Coordinates of N, CA and C in Angstrom, one line a residue:
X20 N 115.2 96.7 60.5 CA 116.3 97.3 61.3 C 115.7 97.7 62.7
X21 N 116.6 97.2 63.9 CA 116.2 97.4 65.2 C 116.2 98.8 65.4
X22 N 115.2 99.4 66.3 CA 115.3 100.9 66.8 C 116.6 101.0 68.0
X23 N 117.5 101.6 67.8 CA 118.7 102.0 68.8 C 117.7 102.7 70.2
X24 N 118.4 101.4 71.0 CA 117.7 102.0 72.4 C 118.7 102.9 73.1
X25 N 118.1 103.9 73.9 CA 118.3 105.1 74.0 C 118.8 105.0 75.4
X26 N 119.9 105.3 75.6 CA 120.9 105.7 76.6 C 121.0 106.4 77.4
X27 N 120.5 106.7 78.8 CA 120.7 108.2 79.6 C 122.0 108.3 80.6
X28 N 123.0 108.8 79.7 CA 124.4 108.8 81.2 C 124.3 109.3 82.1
X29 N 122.7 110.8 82.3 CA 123.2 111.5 83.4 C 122.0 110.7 84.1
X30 N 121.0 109.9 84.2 CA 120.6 109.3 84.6 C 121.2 108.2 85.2
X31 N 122.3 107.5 84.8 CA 123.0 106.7 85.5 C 124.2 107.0 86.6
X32 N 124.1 108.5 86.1 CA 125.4 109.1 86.9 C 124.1 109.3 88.4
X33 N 123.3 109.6 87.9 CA 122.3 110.3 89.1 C 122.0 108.9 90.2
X34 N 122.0 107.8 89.3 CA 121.7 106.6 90.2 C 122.7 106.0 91.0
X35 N 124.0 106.0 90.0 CA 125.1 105.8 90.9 C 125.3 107.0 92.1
X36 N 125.6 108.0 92.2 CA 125.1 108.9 93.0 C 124.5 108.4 94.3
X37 N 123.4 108.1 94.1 CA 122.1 107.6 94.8 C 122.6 106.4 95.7
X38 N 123.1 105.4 94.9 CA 123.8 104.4 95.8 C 124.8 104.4 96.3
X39 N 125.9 105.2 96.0 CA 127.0 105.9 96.7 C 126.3 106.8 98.0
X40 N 125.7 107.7 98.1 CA 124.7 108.1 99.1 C 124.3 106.8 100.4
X41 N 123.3 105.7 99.7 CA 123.2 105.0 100.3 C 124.0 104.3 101.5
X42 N 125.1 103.9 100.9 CA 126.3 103.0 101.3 C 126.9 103.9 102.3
X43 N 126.7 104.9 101.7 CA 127.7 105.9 103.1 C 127.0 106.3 104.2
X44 N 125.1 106.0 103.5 CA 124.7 106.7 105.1 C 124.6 105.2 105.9
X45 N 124.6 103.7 105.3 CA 124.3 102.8 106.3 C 125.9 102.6 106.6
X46 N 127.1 102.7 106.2 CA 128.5 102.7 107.0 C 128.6 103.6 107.9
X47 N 127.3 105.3 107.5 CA 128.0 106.1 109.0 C 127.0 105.1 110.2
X48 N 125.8 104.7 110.0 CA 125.1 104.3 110.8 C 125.8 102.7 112.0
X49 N 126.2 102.5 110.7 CA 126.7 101.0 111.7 C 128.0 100.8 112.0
X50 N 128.7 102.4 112.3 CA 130.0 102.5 113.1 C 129.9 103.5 114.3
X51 N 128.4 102.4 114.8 CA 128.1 103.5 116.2 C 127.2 102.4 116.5
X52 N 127.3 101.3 117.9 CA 126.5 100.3 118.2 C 125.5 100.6 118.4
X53 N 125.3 102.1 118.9 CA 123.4 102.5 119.2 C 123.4 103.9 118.0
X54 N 122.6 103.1 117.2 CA 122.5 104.2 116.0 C 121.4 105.5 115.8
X55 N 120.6 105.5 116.6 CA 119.0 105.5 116.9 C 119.1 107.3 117.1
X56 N 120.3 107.9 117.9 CA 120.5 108.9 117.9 C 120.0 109.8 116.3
X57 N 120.8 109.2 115.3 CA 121.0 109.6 114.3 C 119.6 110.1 113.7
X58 N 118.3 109.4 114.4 CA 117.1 109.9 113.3 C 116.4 110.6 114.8
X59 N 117.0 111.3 116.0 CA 116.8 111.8 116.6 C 116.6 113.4 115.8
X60 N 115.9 114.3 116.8 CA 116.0 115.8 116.7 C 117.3 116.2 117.0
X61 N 117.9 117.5 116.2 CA 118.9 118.1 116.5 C 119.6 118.8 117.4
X62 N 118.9 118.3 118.6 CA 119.2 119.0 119.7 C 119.6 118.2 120.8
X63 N 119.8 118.6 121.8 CA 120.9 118.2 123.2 C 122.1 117.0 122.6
X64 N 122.6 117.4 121.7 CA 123.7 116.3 121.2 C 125.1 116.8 121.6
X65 N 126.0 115.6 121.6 CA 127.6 116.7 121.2 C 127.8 116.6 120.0
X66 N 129.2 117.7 119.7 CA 129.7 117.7 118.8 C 129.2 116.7 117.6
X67 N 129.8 115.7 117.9 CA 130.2 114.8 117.2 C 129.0 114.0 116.5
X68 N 127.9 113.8 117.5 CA 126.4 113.1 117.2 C 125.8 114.1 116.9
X69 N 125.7 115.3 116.6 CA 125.1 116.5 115.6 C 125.1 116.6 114.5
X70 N 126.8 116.3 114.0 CA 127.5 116.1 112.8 C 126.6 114.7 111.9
X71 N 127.2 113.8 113.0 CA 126.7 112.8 112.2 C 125.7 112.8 111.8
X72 N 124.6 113.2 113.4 CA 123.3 113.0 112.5 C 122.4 114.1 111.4
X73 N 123.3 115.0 111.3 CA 122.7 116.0 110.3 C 123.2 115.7 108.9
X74 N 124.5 115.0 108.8 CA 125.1 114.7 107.5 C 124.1 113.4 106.9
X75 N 123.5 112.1 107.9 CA 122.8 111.4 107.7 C 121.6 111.5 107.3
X76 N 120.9 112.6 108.0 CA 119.2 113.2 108.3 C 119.7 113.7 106.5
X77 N 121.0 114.7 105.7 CA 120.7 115.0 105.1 C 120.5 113.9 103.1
X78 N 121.3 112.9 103.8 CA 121.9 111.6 102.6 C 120.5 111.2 102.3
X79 N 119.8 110.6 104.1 CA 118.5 110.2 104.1 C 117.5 110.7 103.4
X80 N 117.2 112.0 103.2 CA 116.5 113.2 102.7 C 116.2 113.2 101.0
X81 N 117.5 112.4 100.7 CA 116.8 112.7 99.4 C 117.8 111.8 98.5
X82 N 118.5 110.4 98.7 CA 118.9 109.7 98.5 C 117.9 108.5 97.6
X83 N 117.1 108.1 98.5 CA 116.0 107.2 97.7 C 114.9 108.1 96.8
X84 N 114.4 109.0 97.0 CA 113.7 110.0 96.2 C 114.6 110.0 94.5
X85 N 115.8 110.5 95.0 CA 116.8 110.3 93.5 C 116.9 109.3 93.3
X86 N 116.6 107.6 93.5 CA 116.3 106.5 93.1 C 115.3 106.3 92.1
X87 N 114.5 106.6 92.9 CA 113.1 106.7 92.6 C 112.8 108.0 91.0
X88 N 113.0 109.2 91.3 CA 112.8 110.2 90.5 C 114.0 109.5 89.2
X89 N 114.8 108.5 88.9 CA 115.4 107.9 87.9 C 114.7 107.0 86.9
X90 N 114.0 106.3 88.1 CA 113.2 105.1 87.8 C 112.3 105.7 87.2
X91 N 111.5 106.7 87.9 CA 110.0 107.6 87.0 C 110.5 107.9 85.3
X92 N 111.9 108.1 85.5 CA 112.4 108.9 84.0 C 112.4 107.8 83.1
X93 N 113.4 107.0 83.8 CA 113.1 105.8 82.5 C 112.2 104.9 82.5
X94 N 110.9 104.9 83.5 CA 109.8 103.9 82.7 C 108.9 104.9 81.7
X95 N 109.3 105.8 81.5 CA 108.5 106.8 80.1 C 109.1 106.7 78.9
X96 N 108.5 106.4 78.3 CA 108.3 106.0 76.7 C 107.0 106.4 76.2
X97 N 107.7 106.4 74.8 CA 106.5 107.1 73.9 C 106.1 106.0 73.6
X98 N 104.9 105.1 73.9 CA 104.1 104.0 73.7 C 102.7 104.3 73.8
X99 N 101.6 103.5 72.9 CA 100.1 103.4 73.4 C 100.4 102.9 74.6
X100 N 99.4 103.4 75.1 CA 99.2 102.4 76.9 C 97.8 102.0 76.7
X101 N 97.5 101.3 75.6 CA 96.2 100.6 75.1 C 96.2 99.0 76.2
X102 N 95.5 98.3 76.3 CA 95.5 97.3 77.3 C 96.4 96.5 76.7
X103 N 96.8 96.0 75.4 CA 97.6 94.9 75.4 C 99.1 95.2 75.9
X104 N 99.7 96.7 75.4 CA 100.8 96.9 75.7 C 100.7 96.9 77.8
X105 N 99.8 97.2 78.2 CA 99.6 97.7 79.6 C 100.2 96.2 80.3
X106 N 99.5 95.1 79.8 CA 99.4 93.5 80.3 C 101.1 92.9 79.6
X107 N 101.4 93.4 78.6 CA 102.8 92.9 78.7 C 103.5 93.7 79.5
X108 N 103.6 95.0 79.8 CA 104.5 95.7 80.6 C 104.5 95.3 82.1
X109 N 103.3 94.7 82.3 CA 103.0 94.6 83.8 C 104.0 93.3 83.8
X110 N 103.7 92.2 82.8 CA 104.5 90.9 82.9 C 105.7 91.1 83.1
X111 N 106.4 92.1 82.2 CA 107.8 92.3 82.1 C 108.6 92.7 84.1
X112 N 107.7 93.5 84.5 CA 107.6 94.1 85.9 C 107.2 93.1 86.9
X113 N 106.5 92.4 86.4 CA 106.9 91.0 87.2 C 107.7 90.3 87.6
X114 N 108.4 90.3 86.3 CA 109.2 89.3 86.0 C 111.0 90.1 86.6
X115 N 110.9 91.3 86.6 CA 112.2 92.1 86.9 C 111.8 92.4 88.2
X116 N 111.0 92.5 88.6 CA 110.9 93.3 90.0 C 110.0 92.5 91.4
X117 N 108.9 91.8 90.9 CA 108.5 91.3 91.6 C 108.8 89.6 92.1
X118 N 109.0 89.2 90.9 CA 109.9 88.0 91.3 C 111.1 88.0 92.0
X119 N 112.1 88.9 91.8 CA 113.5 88.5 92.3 C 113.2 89.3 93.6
X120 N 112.0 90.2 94.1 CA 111.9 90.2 95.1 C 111.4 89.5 96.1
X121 N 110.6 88.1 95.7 CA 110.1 87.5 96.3 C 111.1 86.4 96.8
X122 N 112.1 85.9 95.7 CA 113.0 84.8 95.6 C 114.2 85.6 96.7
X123 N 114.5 86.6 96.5 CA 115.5 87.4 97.3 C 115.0 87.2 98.9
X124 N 113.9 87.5 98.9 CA 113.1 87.8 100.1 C 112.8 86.7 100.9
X125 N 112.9 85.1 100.5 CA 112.6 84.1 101.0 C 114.4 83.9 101.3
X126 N 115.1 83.7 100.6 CA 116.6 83.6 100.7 C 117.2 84.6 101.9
X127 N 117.1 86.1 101.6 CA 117.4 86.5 103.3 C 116.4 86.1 104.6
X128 N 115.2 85.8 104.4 CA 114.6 85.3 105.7 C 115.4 84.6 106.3
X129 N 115.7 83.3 105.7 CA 116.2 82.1 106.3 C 117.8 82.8 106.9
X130 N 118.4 83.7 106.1 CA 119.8 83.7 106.4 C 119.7 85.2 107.6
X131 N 119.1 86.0 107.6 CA 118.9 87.2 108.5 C 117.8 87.1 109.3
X132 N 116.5 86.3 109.0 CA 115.8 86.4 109.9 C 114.4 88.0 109.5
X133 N 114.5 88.9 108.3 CA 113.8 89.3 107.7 C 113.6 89.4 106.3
X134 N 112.3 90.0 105.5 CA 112.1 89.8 104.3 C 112.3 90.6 103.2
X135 N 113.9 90.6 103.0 CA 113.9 90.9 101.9 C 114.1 92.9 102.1
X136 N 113.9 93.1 100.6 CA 114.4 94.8 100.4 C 113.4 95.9 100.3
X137 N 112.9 96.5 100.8 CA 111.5 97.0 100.6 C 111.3 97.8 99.3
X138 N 112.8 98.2 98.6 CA 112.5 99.2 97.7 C 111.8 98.4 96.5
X139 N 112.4 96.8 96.3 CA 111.6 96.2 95.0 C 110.2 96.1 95.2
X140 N 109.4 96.1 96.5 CA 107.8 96.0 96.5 C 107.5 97.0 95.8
X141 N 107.9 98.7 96.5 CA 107.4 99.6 96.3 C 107.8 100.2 95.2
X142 N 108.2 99.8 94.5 CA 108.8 100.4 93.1 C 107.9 99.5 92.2
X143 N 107.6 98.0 92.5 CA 106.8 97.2 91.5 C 105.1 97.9 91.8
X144 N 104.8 98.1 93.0 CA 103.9 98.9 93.3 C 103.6 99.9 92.8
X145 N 104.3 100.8 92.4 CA 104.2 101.9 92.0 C 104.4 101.8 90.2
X146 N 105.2 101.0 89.7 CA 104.8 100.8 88.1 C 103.6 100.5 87.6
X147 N 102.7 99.1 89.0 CA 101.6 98.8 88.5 C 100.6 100.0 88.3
X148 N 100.7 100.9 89.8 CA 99.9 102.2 89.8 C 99.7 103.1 88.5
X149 N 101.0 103.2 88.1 CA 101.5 104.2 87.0 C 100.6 104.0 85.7
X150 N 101.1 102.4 85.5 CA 100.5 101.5 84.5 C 98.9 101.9 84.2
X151 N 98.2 101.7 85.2 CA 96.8 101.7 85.2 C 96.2 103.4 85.3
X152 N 96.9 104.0 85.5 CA 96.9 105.7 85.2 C 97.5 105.9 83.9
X153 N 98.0 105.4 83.5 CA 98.4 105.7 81.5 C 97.1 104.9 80.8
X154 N 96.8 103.9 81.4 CA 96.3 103.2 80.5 C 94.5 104.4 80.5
X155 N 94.0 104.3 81.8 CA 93.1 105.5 82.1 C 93.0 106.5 81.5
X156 N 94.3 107.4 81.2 CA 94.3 108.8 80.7 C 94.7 108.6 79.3
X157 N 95.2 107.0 78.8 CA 94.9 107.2 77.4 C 93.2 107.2 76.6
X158 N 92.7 106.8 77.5 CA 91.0 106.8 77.2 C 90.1 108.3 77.0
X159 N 91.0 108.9 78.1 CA 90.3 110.1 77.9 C 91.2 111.3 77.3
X160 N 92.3 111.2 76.6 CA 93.5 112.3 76.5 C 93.2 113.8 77.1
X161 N 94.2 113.2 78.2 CA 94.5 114.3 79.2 C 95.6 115.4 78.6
X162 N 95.5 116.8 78.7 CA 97.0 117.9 78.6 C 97.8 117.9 79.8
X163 N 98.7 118.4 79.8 CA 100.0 118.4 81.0 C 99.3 119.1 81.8
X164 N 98.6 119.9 82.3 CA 97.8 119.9 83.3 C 96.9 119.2 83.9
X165 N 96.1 118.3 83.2 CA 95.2 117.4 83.0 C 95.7 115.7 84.0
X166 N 97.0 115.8 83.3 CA 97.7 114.6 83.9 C 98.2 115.1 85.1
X167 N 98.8 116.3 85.1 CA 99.5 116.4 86.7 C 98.3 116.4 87.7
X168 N 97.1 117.4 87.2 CA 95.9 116.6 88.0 C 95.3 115.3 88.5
X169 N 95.7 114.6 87.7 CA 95.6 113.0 87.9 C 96.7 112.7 88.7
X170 N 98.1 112.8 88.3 CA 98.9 112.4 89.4 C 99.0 112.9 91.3
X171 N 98.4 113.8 91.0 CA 97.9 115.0 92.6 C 96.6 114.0 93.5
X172 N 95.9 113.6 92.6 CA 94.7 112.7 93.0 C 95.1 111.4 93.6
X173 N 95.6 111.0 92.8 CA 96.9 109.5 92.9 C 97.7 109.7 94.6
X174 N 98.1 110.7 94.0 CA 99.0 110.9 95.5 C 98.2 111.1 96.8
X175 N 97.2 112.1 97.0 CA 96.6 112.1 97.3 C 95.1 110.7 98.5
X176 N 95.2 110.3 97.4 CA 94.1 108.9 97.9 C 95.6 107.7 98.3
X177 N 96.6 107.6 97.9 CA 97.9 106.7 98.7 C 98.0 107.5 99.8
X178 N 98.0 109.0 100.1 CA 98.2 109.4 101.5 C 97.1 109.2 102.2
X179 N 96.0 109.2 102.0 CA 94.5 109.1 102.9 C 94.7 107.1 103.2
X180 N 95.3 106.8 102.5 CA 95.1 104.7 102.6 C 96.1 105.1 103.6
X181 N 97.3 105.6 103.4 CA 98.2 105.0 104.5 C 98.1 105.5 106.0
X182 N 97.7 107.0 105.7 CA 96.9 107.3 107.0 C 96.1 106.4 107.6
X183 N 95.5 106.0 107.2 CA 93.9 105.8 107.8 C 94.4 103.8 107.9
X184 N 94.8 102.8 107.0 CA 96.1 102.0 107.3 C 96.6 102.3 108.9
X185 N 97.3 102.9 108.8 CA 98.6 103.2 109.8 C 98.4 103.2 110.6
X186 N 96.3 103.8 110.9 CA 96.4 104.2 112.6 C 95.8 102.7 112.7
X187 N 95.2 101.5 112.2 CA 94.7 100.6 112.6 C 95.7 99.6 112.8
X188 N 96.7 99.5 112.2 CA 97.7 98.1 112.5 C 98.8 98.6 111.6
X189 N 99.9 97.6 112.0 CA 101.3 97.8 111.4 C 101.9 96.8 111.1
X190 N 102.6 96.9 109.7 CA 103.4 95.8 109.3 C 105.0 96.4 109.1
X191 N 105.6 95.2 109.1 CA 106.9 95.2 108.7 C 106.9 95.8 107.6
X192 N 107.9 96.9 107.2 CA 107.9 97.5 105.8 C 108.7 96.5 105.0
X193 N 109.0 95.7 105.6 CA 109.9 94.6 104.1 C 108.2 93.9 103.8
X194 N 107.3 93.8 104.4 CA 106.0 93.1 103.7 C 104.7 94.3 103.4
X195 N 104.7 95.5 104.1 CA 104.0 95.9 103.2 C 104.3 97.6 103.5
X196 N 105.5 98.2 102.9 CA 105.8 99.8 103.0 C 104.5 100.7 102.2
X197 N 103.4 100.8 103.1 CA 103.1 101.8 102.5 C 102.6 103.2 102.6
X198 N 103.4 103.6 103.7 CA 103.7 104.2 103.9 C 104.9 105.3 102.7
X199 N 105.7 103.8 101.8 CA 107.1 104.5 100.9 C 106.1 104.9 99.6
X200 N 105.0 104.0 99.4 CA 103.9 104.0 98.4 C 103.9 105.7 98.0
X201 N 103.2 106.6 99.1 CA 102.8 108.0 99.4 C 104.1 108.9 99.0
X202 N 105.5 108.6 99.9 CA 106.1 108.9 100.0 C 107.1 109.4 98.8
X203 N 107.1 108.2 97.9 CA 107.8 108.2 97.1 C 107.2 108.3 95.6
X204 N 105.8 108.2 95.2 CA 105.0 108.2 94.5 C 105.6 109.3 93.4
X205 N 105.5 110.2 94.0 CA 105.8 112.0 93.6 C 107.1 111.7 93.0
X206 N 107.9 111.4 93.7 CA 109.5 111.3 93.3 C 109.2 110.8 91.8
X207 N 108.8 109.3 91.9 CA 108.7 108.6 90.7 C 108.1 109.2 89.7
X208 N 107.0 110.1 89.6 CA 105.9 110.3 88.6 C 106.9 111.8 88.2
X209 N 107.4 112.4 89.2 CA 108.1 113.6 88.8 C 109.4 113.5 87.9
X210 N 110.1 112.5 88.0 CA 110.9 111.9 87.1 C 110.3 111.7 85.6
X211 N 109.0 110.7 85.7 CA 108.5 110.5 84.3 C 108.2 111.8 83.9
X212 N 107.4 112.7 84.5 CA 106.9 113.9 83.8 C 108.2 114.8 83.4
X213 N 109.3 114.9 84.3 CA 110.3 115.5 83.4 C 110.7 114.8 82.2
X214 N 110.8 113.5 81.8 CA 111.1 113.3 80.7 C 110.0 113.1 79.6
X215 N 108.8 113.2 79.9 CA 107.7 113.1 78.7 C 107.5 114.7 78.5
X216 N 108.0 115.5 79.5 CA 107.1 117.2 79.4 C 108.6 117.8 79.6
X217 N 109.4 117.9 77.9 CA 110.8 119.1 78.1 C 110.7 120.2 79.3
X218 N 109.3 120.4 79.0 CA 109.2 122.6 80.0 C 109.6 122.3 80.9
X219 N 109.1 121.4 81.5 CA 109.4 120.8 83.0 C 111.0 121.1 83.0
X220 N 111.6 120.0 82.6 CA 112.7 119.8 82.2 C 113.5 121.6 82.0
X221 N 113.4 122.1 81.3 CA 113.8 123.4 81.2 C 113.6 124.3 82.5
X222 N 112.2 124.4 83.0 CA 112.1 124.9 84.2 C 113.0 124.5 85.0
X223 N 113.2 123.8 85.6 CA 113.9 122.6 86.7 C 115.6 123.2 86.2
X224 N 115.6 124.0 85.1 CA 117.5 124.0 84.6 C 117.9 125.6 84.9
X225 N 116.7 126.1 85.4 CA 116.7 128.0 85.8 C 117.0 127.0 87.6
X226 N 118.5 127.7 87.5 CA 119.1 127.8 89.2 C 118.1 127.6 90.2
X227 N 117.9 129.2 90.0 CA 117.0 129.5 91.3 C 115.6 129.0 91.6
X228 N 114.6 128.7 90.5 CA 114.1 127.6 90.7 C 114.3 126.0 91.3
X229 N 115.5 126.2 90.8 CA 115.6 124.1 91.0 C 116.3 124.2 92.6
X230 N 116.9 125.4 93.2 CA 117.4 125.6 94.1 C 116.7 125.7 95.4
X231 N 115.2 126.8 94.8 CA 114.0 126.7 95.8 C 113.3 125.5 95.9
X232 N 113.4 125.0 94.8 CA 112.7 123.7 95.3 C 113.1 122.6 95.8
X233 N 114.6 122.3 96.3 CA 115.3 121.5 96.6 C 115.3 121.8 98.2
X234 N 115.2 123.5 98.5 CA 115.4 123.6 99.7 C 114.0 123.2 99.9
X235 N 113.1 123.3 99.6 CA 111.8 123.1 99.8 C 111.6 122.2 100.4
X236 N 112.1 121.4 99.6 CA 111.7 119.5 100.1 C 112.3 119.4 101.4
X237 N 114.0 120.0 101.1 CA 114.9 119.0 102.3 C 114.2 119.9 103.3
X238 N 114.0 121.3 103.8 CA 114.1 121.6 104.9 C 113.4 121.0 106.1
X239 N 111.9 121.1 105.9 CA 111.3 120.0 106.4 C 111.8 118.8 107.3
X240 N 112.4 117.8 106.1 CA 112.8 116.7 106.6 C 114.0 117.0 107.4
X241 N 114.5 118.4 107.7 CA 115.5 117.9 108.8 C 115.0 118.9 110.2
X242 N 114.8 119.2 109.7 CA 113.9 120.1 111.1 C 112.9 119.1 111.8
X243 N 112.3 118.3 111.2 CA 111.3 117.2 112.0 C 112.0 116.1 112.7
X244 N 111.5 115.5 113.8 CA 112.2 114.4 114.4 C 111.9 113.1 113.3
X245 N 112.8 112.4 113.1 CA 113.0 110.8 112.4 C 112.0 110.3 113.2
X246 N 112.1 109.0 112.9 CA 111.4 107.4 113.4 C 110.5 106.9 113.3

């Protein structure tokens, strides 16, 4: 008898969400010929270019993160991450993510003139990452501290690459975002850890917790200048 694969609605509701988000922040952007304002600072604007770009600055903010923190939730499963399962998972992530990005990515060249979507690199990028950190910490069994220490490290040494990257040369983020690597890392891993670690999960459901930490993130990102 097959095992009944497991269904998350509010994870779907969270992703639809997420792409509804999207769509609305690239329609406000491209019903304004010079858009550039919008990832400006909040200041010397009118009315009107304030609104927009603070409604934007805010969609921006945490729109792909809730992509991403989806994605983390459902690639966790209760599996060995022994090498054999590690090398079929990776194939499977090949085969869903990095191929149709590459095939996608040659097909808009020709027709737009760039490559492709940056979120399928950095999301196959970051399963491979994941991948090789489960397989790691099944060697040594790590506790829920143990692992969020490893993920802090992870994050960590992707911020010091793209740094230190960044200041020598630049590429097109449709060929190599890694900058979204750093950025988004956390999102993704904090999705999986809420669904392998309930407490999490329960913490995250007390208000005023999930409340401070939401302002936490966004404020930041709108008080700083875009670009």
């Amino acid at each position: 008898m097959e095992n009944k694969k497991d269904y998350f609605y509010n994870i779907d509701q969270l992703k639809g969400l997420a792409i509804l988000l999207m769509v609305m922040a690239h329609v406000l952007a491209w019903s304004y010929t010079d858009y550039s304002f919008l990832k400006g600072a909040l200041i010397d604007m009118t009315k009107e270019e304030f609104n927009a770009s603070l409604i934007w600055k805010i969609i921006y903010s945490f729109h792909m993160p809730l992509l991403f923190f989806a994605s983390g939730y459902l690639f966790y499963k209760v599996r060995p991450y022994d090498w054999i399962n590690v090398k079929q998972l990776l194939l499977k992530r090949i085969n869903r993510l990095l191929i149709p990005y590459l095939t996608t990515g040659v097909f808009v060249l020709f027709l737009k003139g760039y490559f492709g979507y940056w979120f399928f690199q950095v999301l196959f990028v970051l399963n491979v990452i994941v991948l090789l950190e489960l397989f790691i910490e099944s060697k040594i069994r790590v506790n829920i501290f143990g692992e969020c220490a490893c993920h802090i490290f992870v994050f960590l040494i992707l911020f010091i690459i793209s740094k230190c990257l960044s200041g020598f040369f630049s590429l097109p983020q449709e060929f190599a975002n890694i900058t979204g690597l750093h950025n988004y890392y956390l999102a993704f891993m904090f999705g999986f850890l809420v669904h392998k670690w309930p407490c999490i999960e329960r913490l995250i459901q007390c208000h005023s917790i999930g409340l401070g930490l939401f302002f936490l993130y966004i404020l930041p990102l709108l008080s700083r200048k875009s670009g």
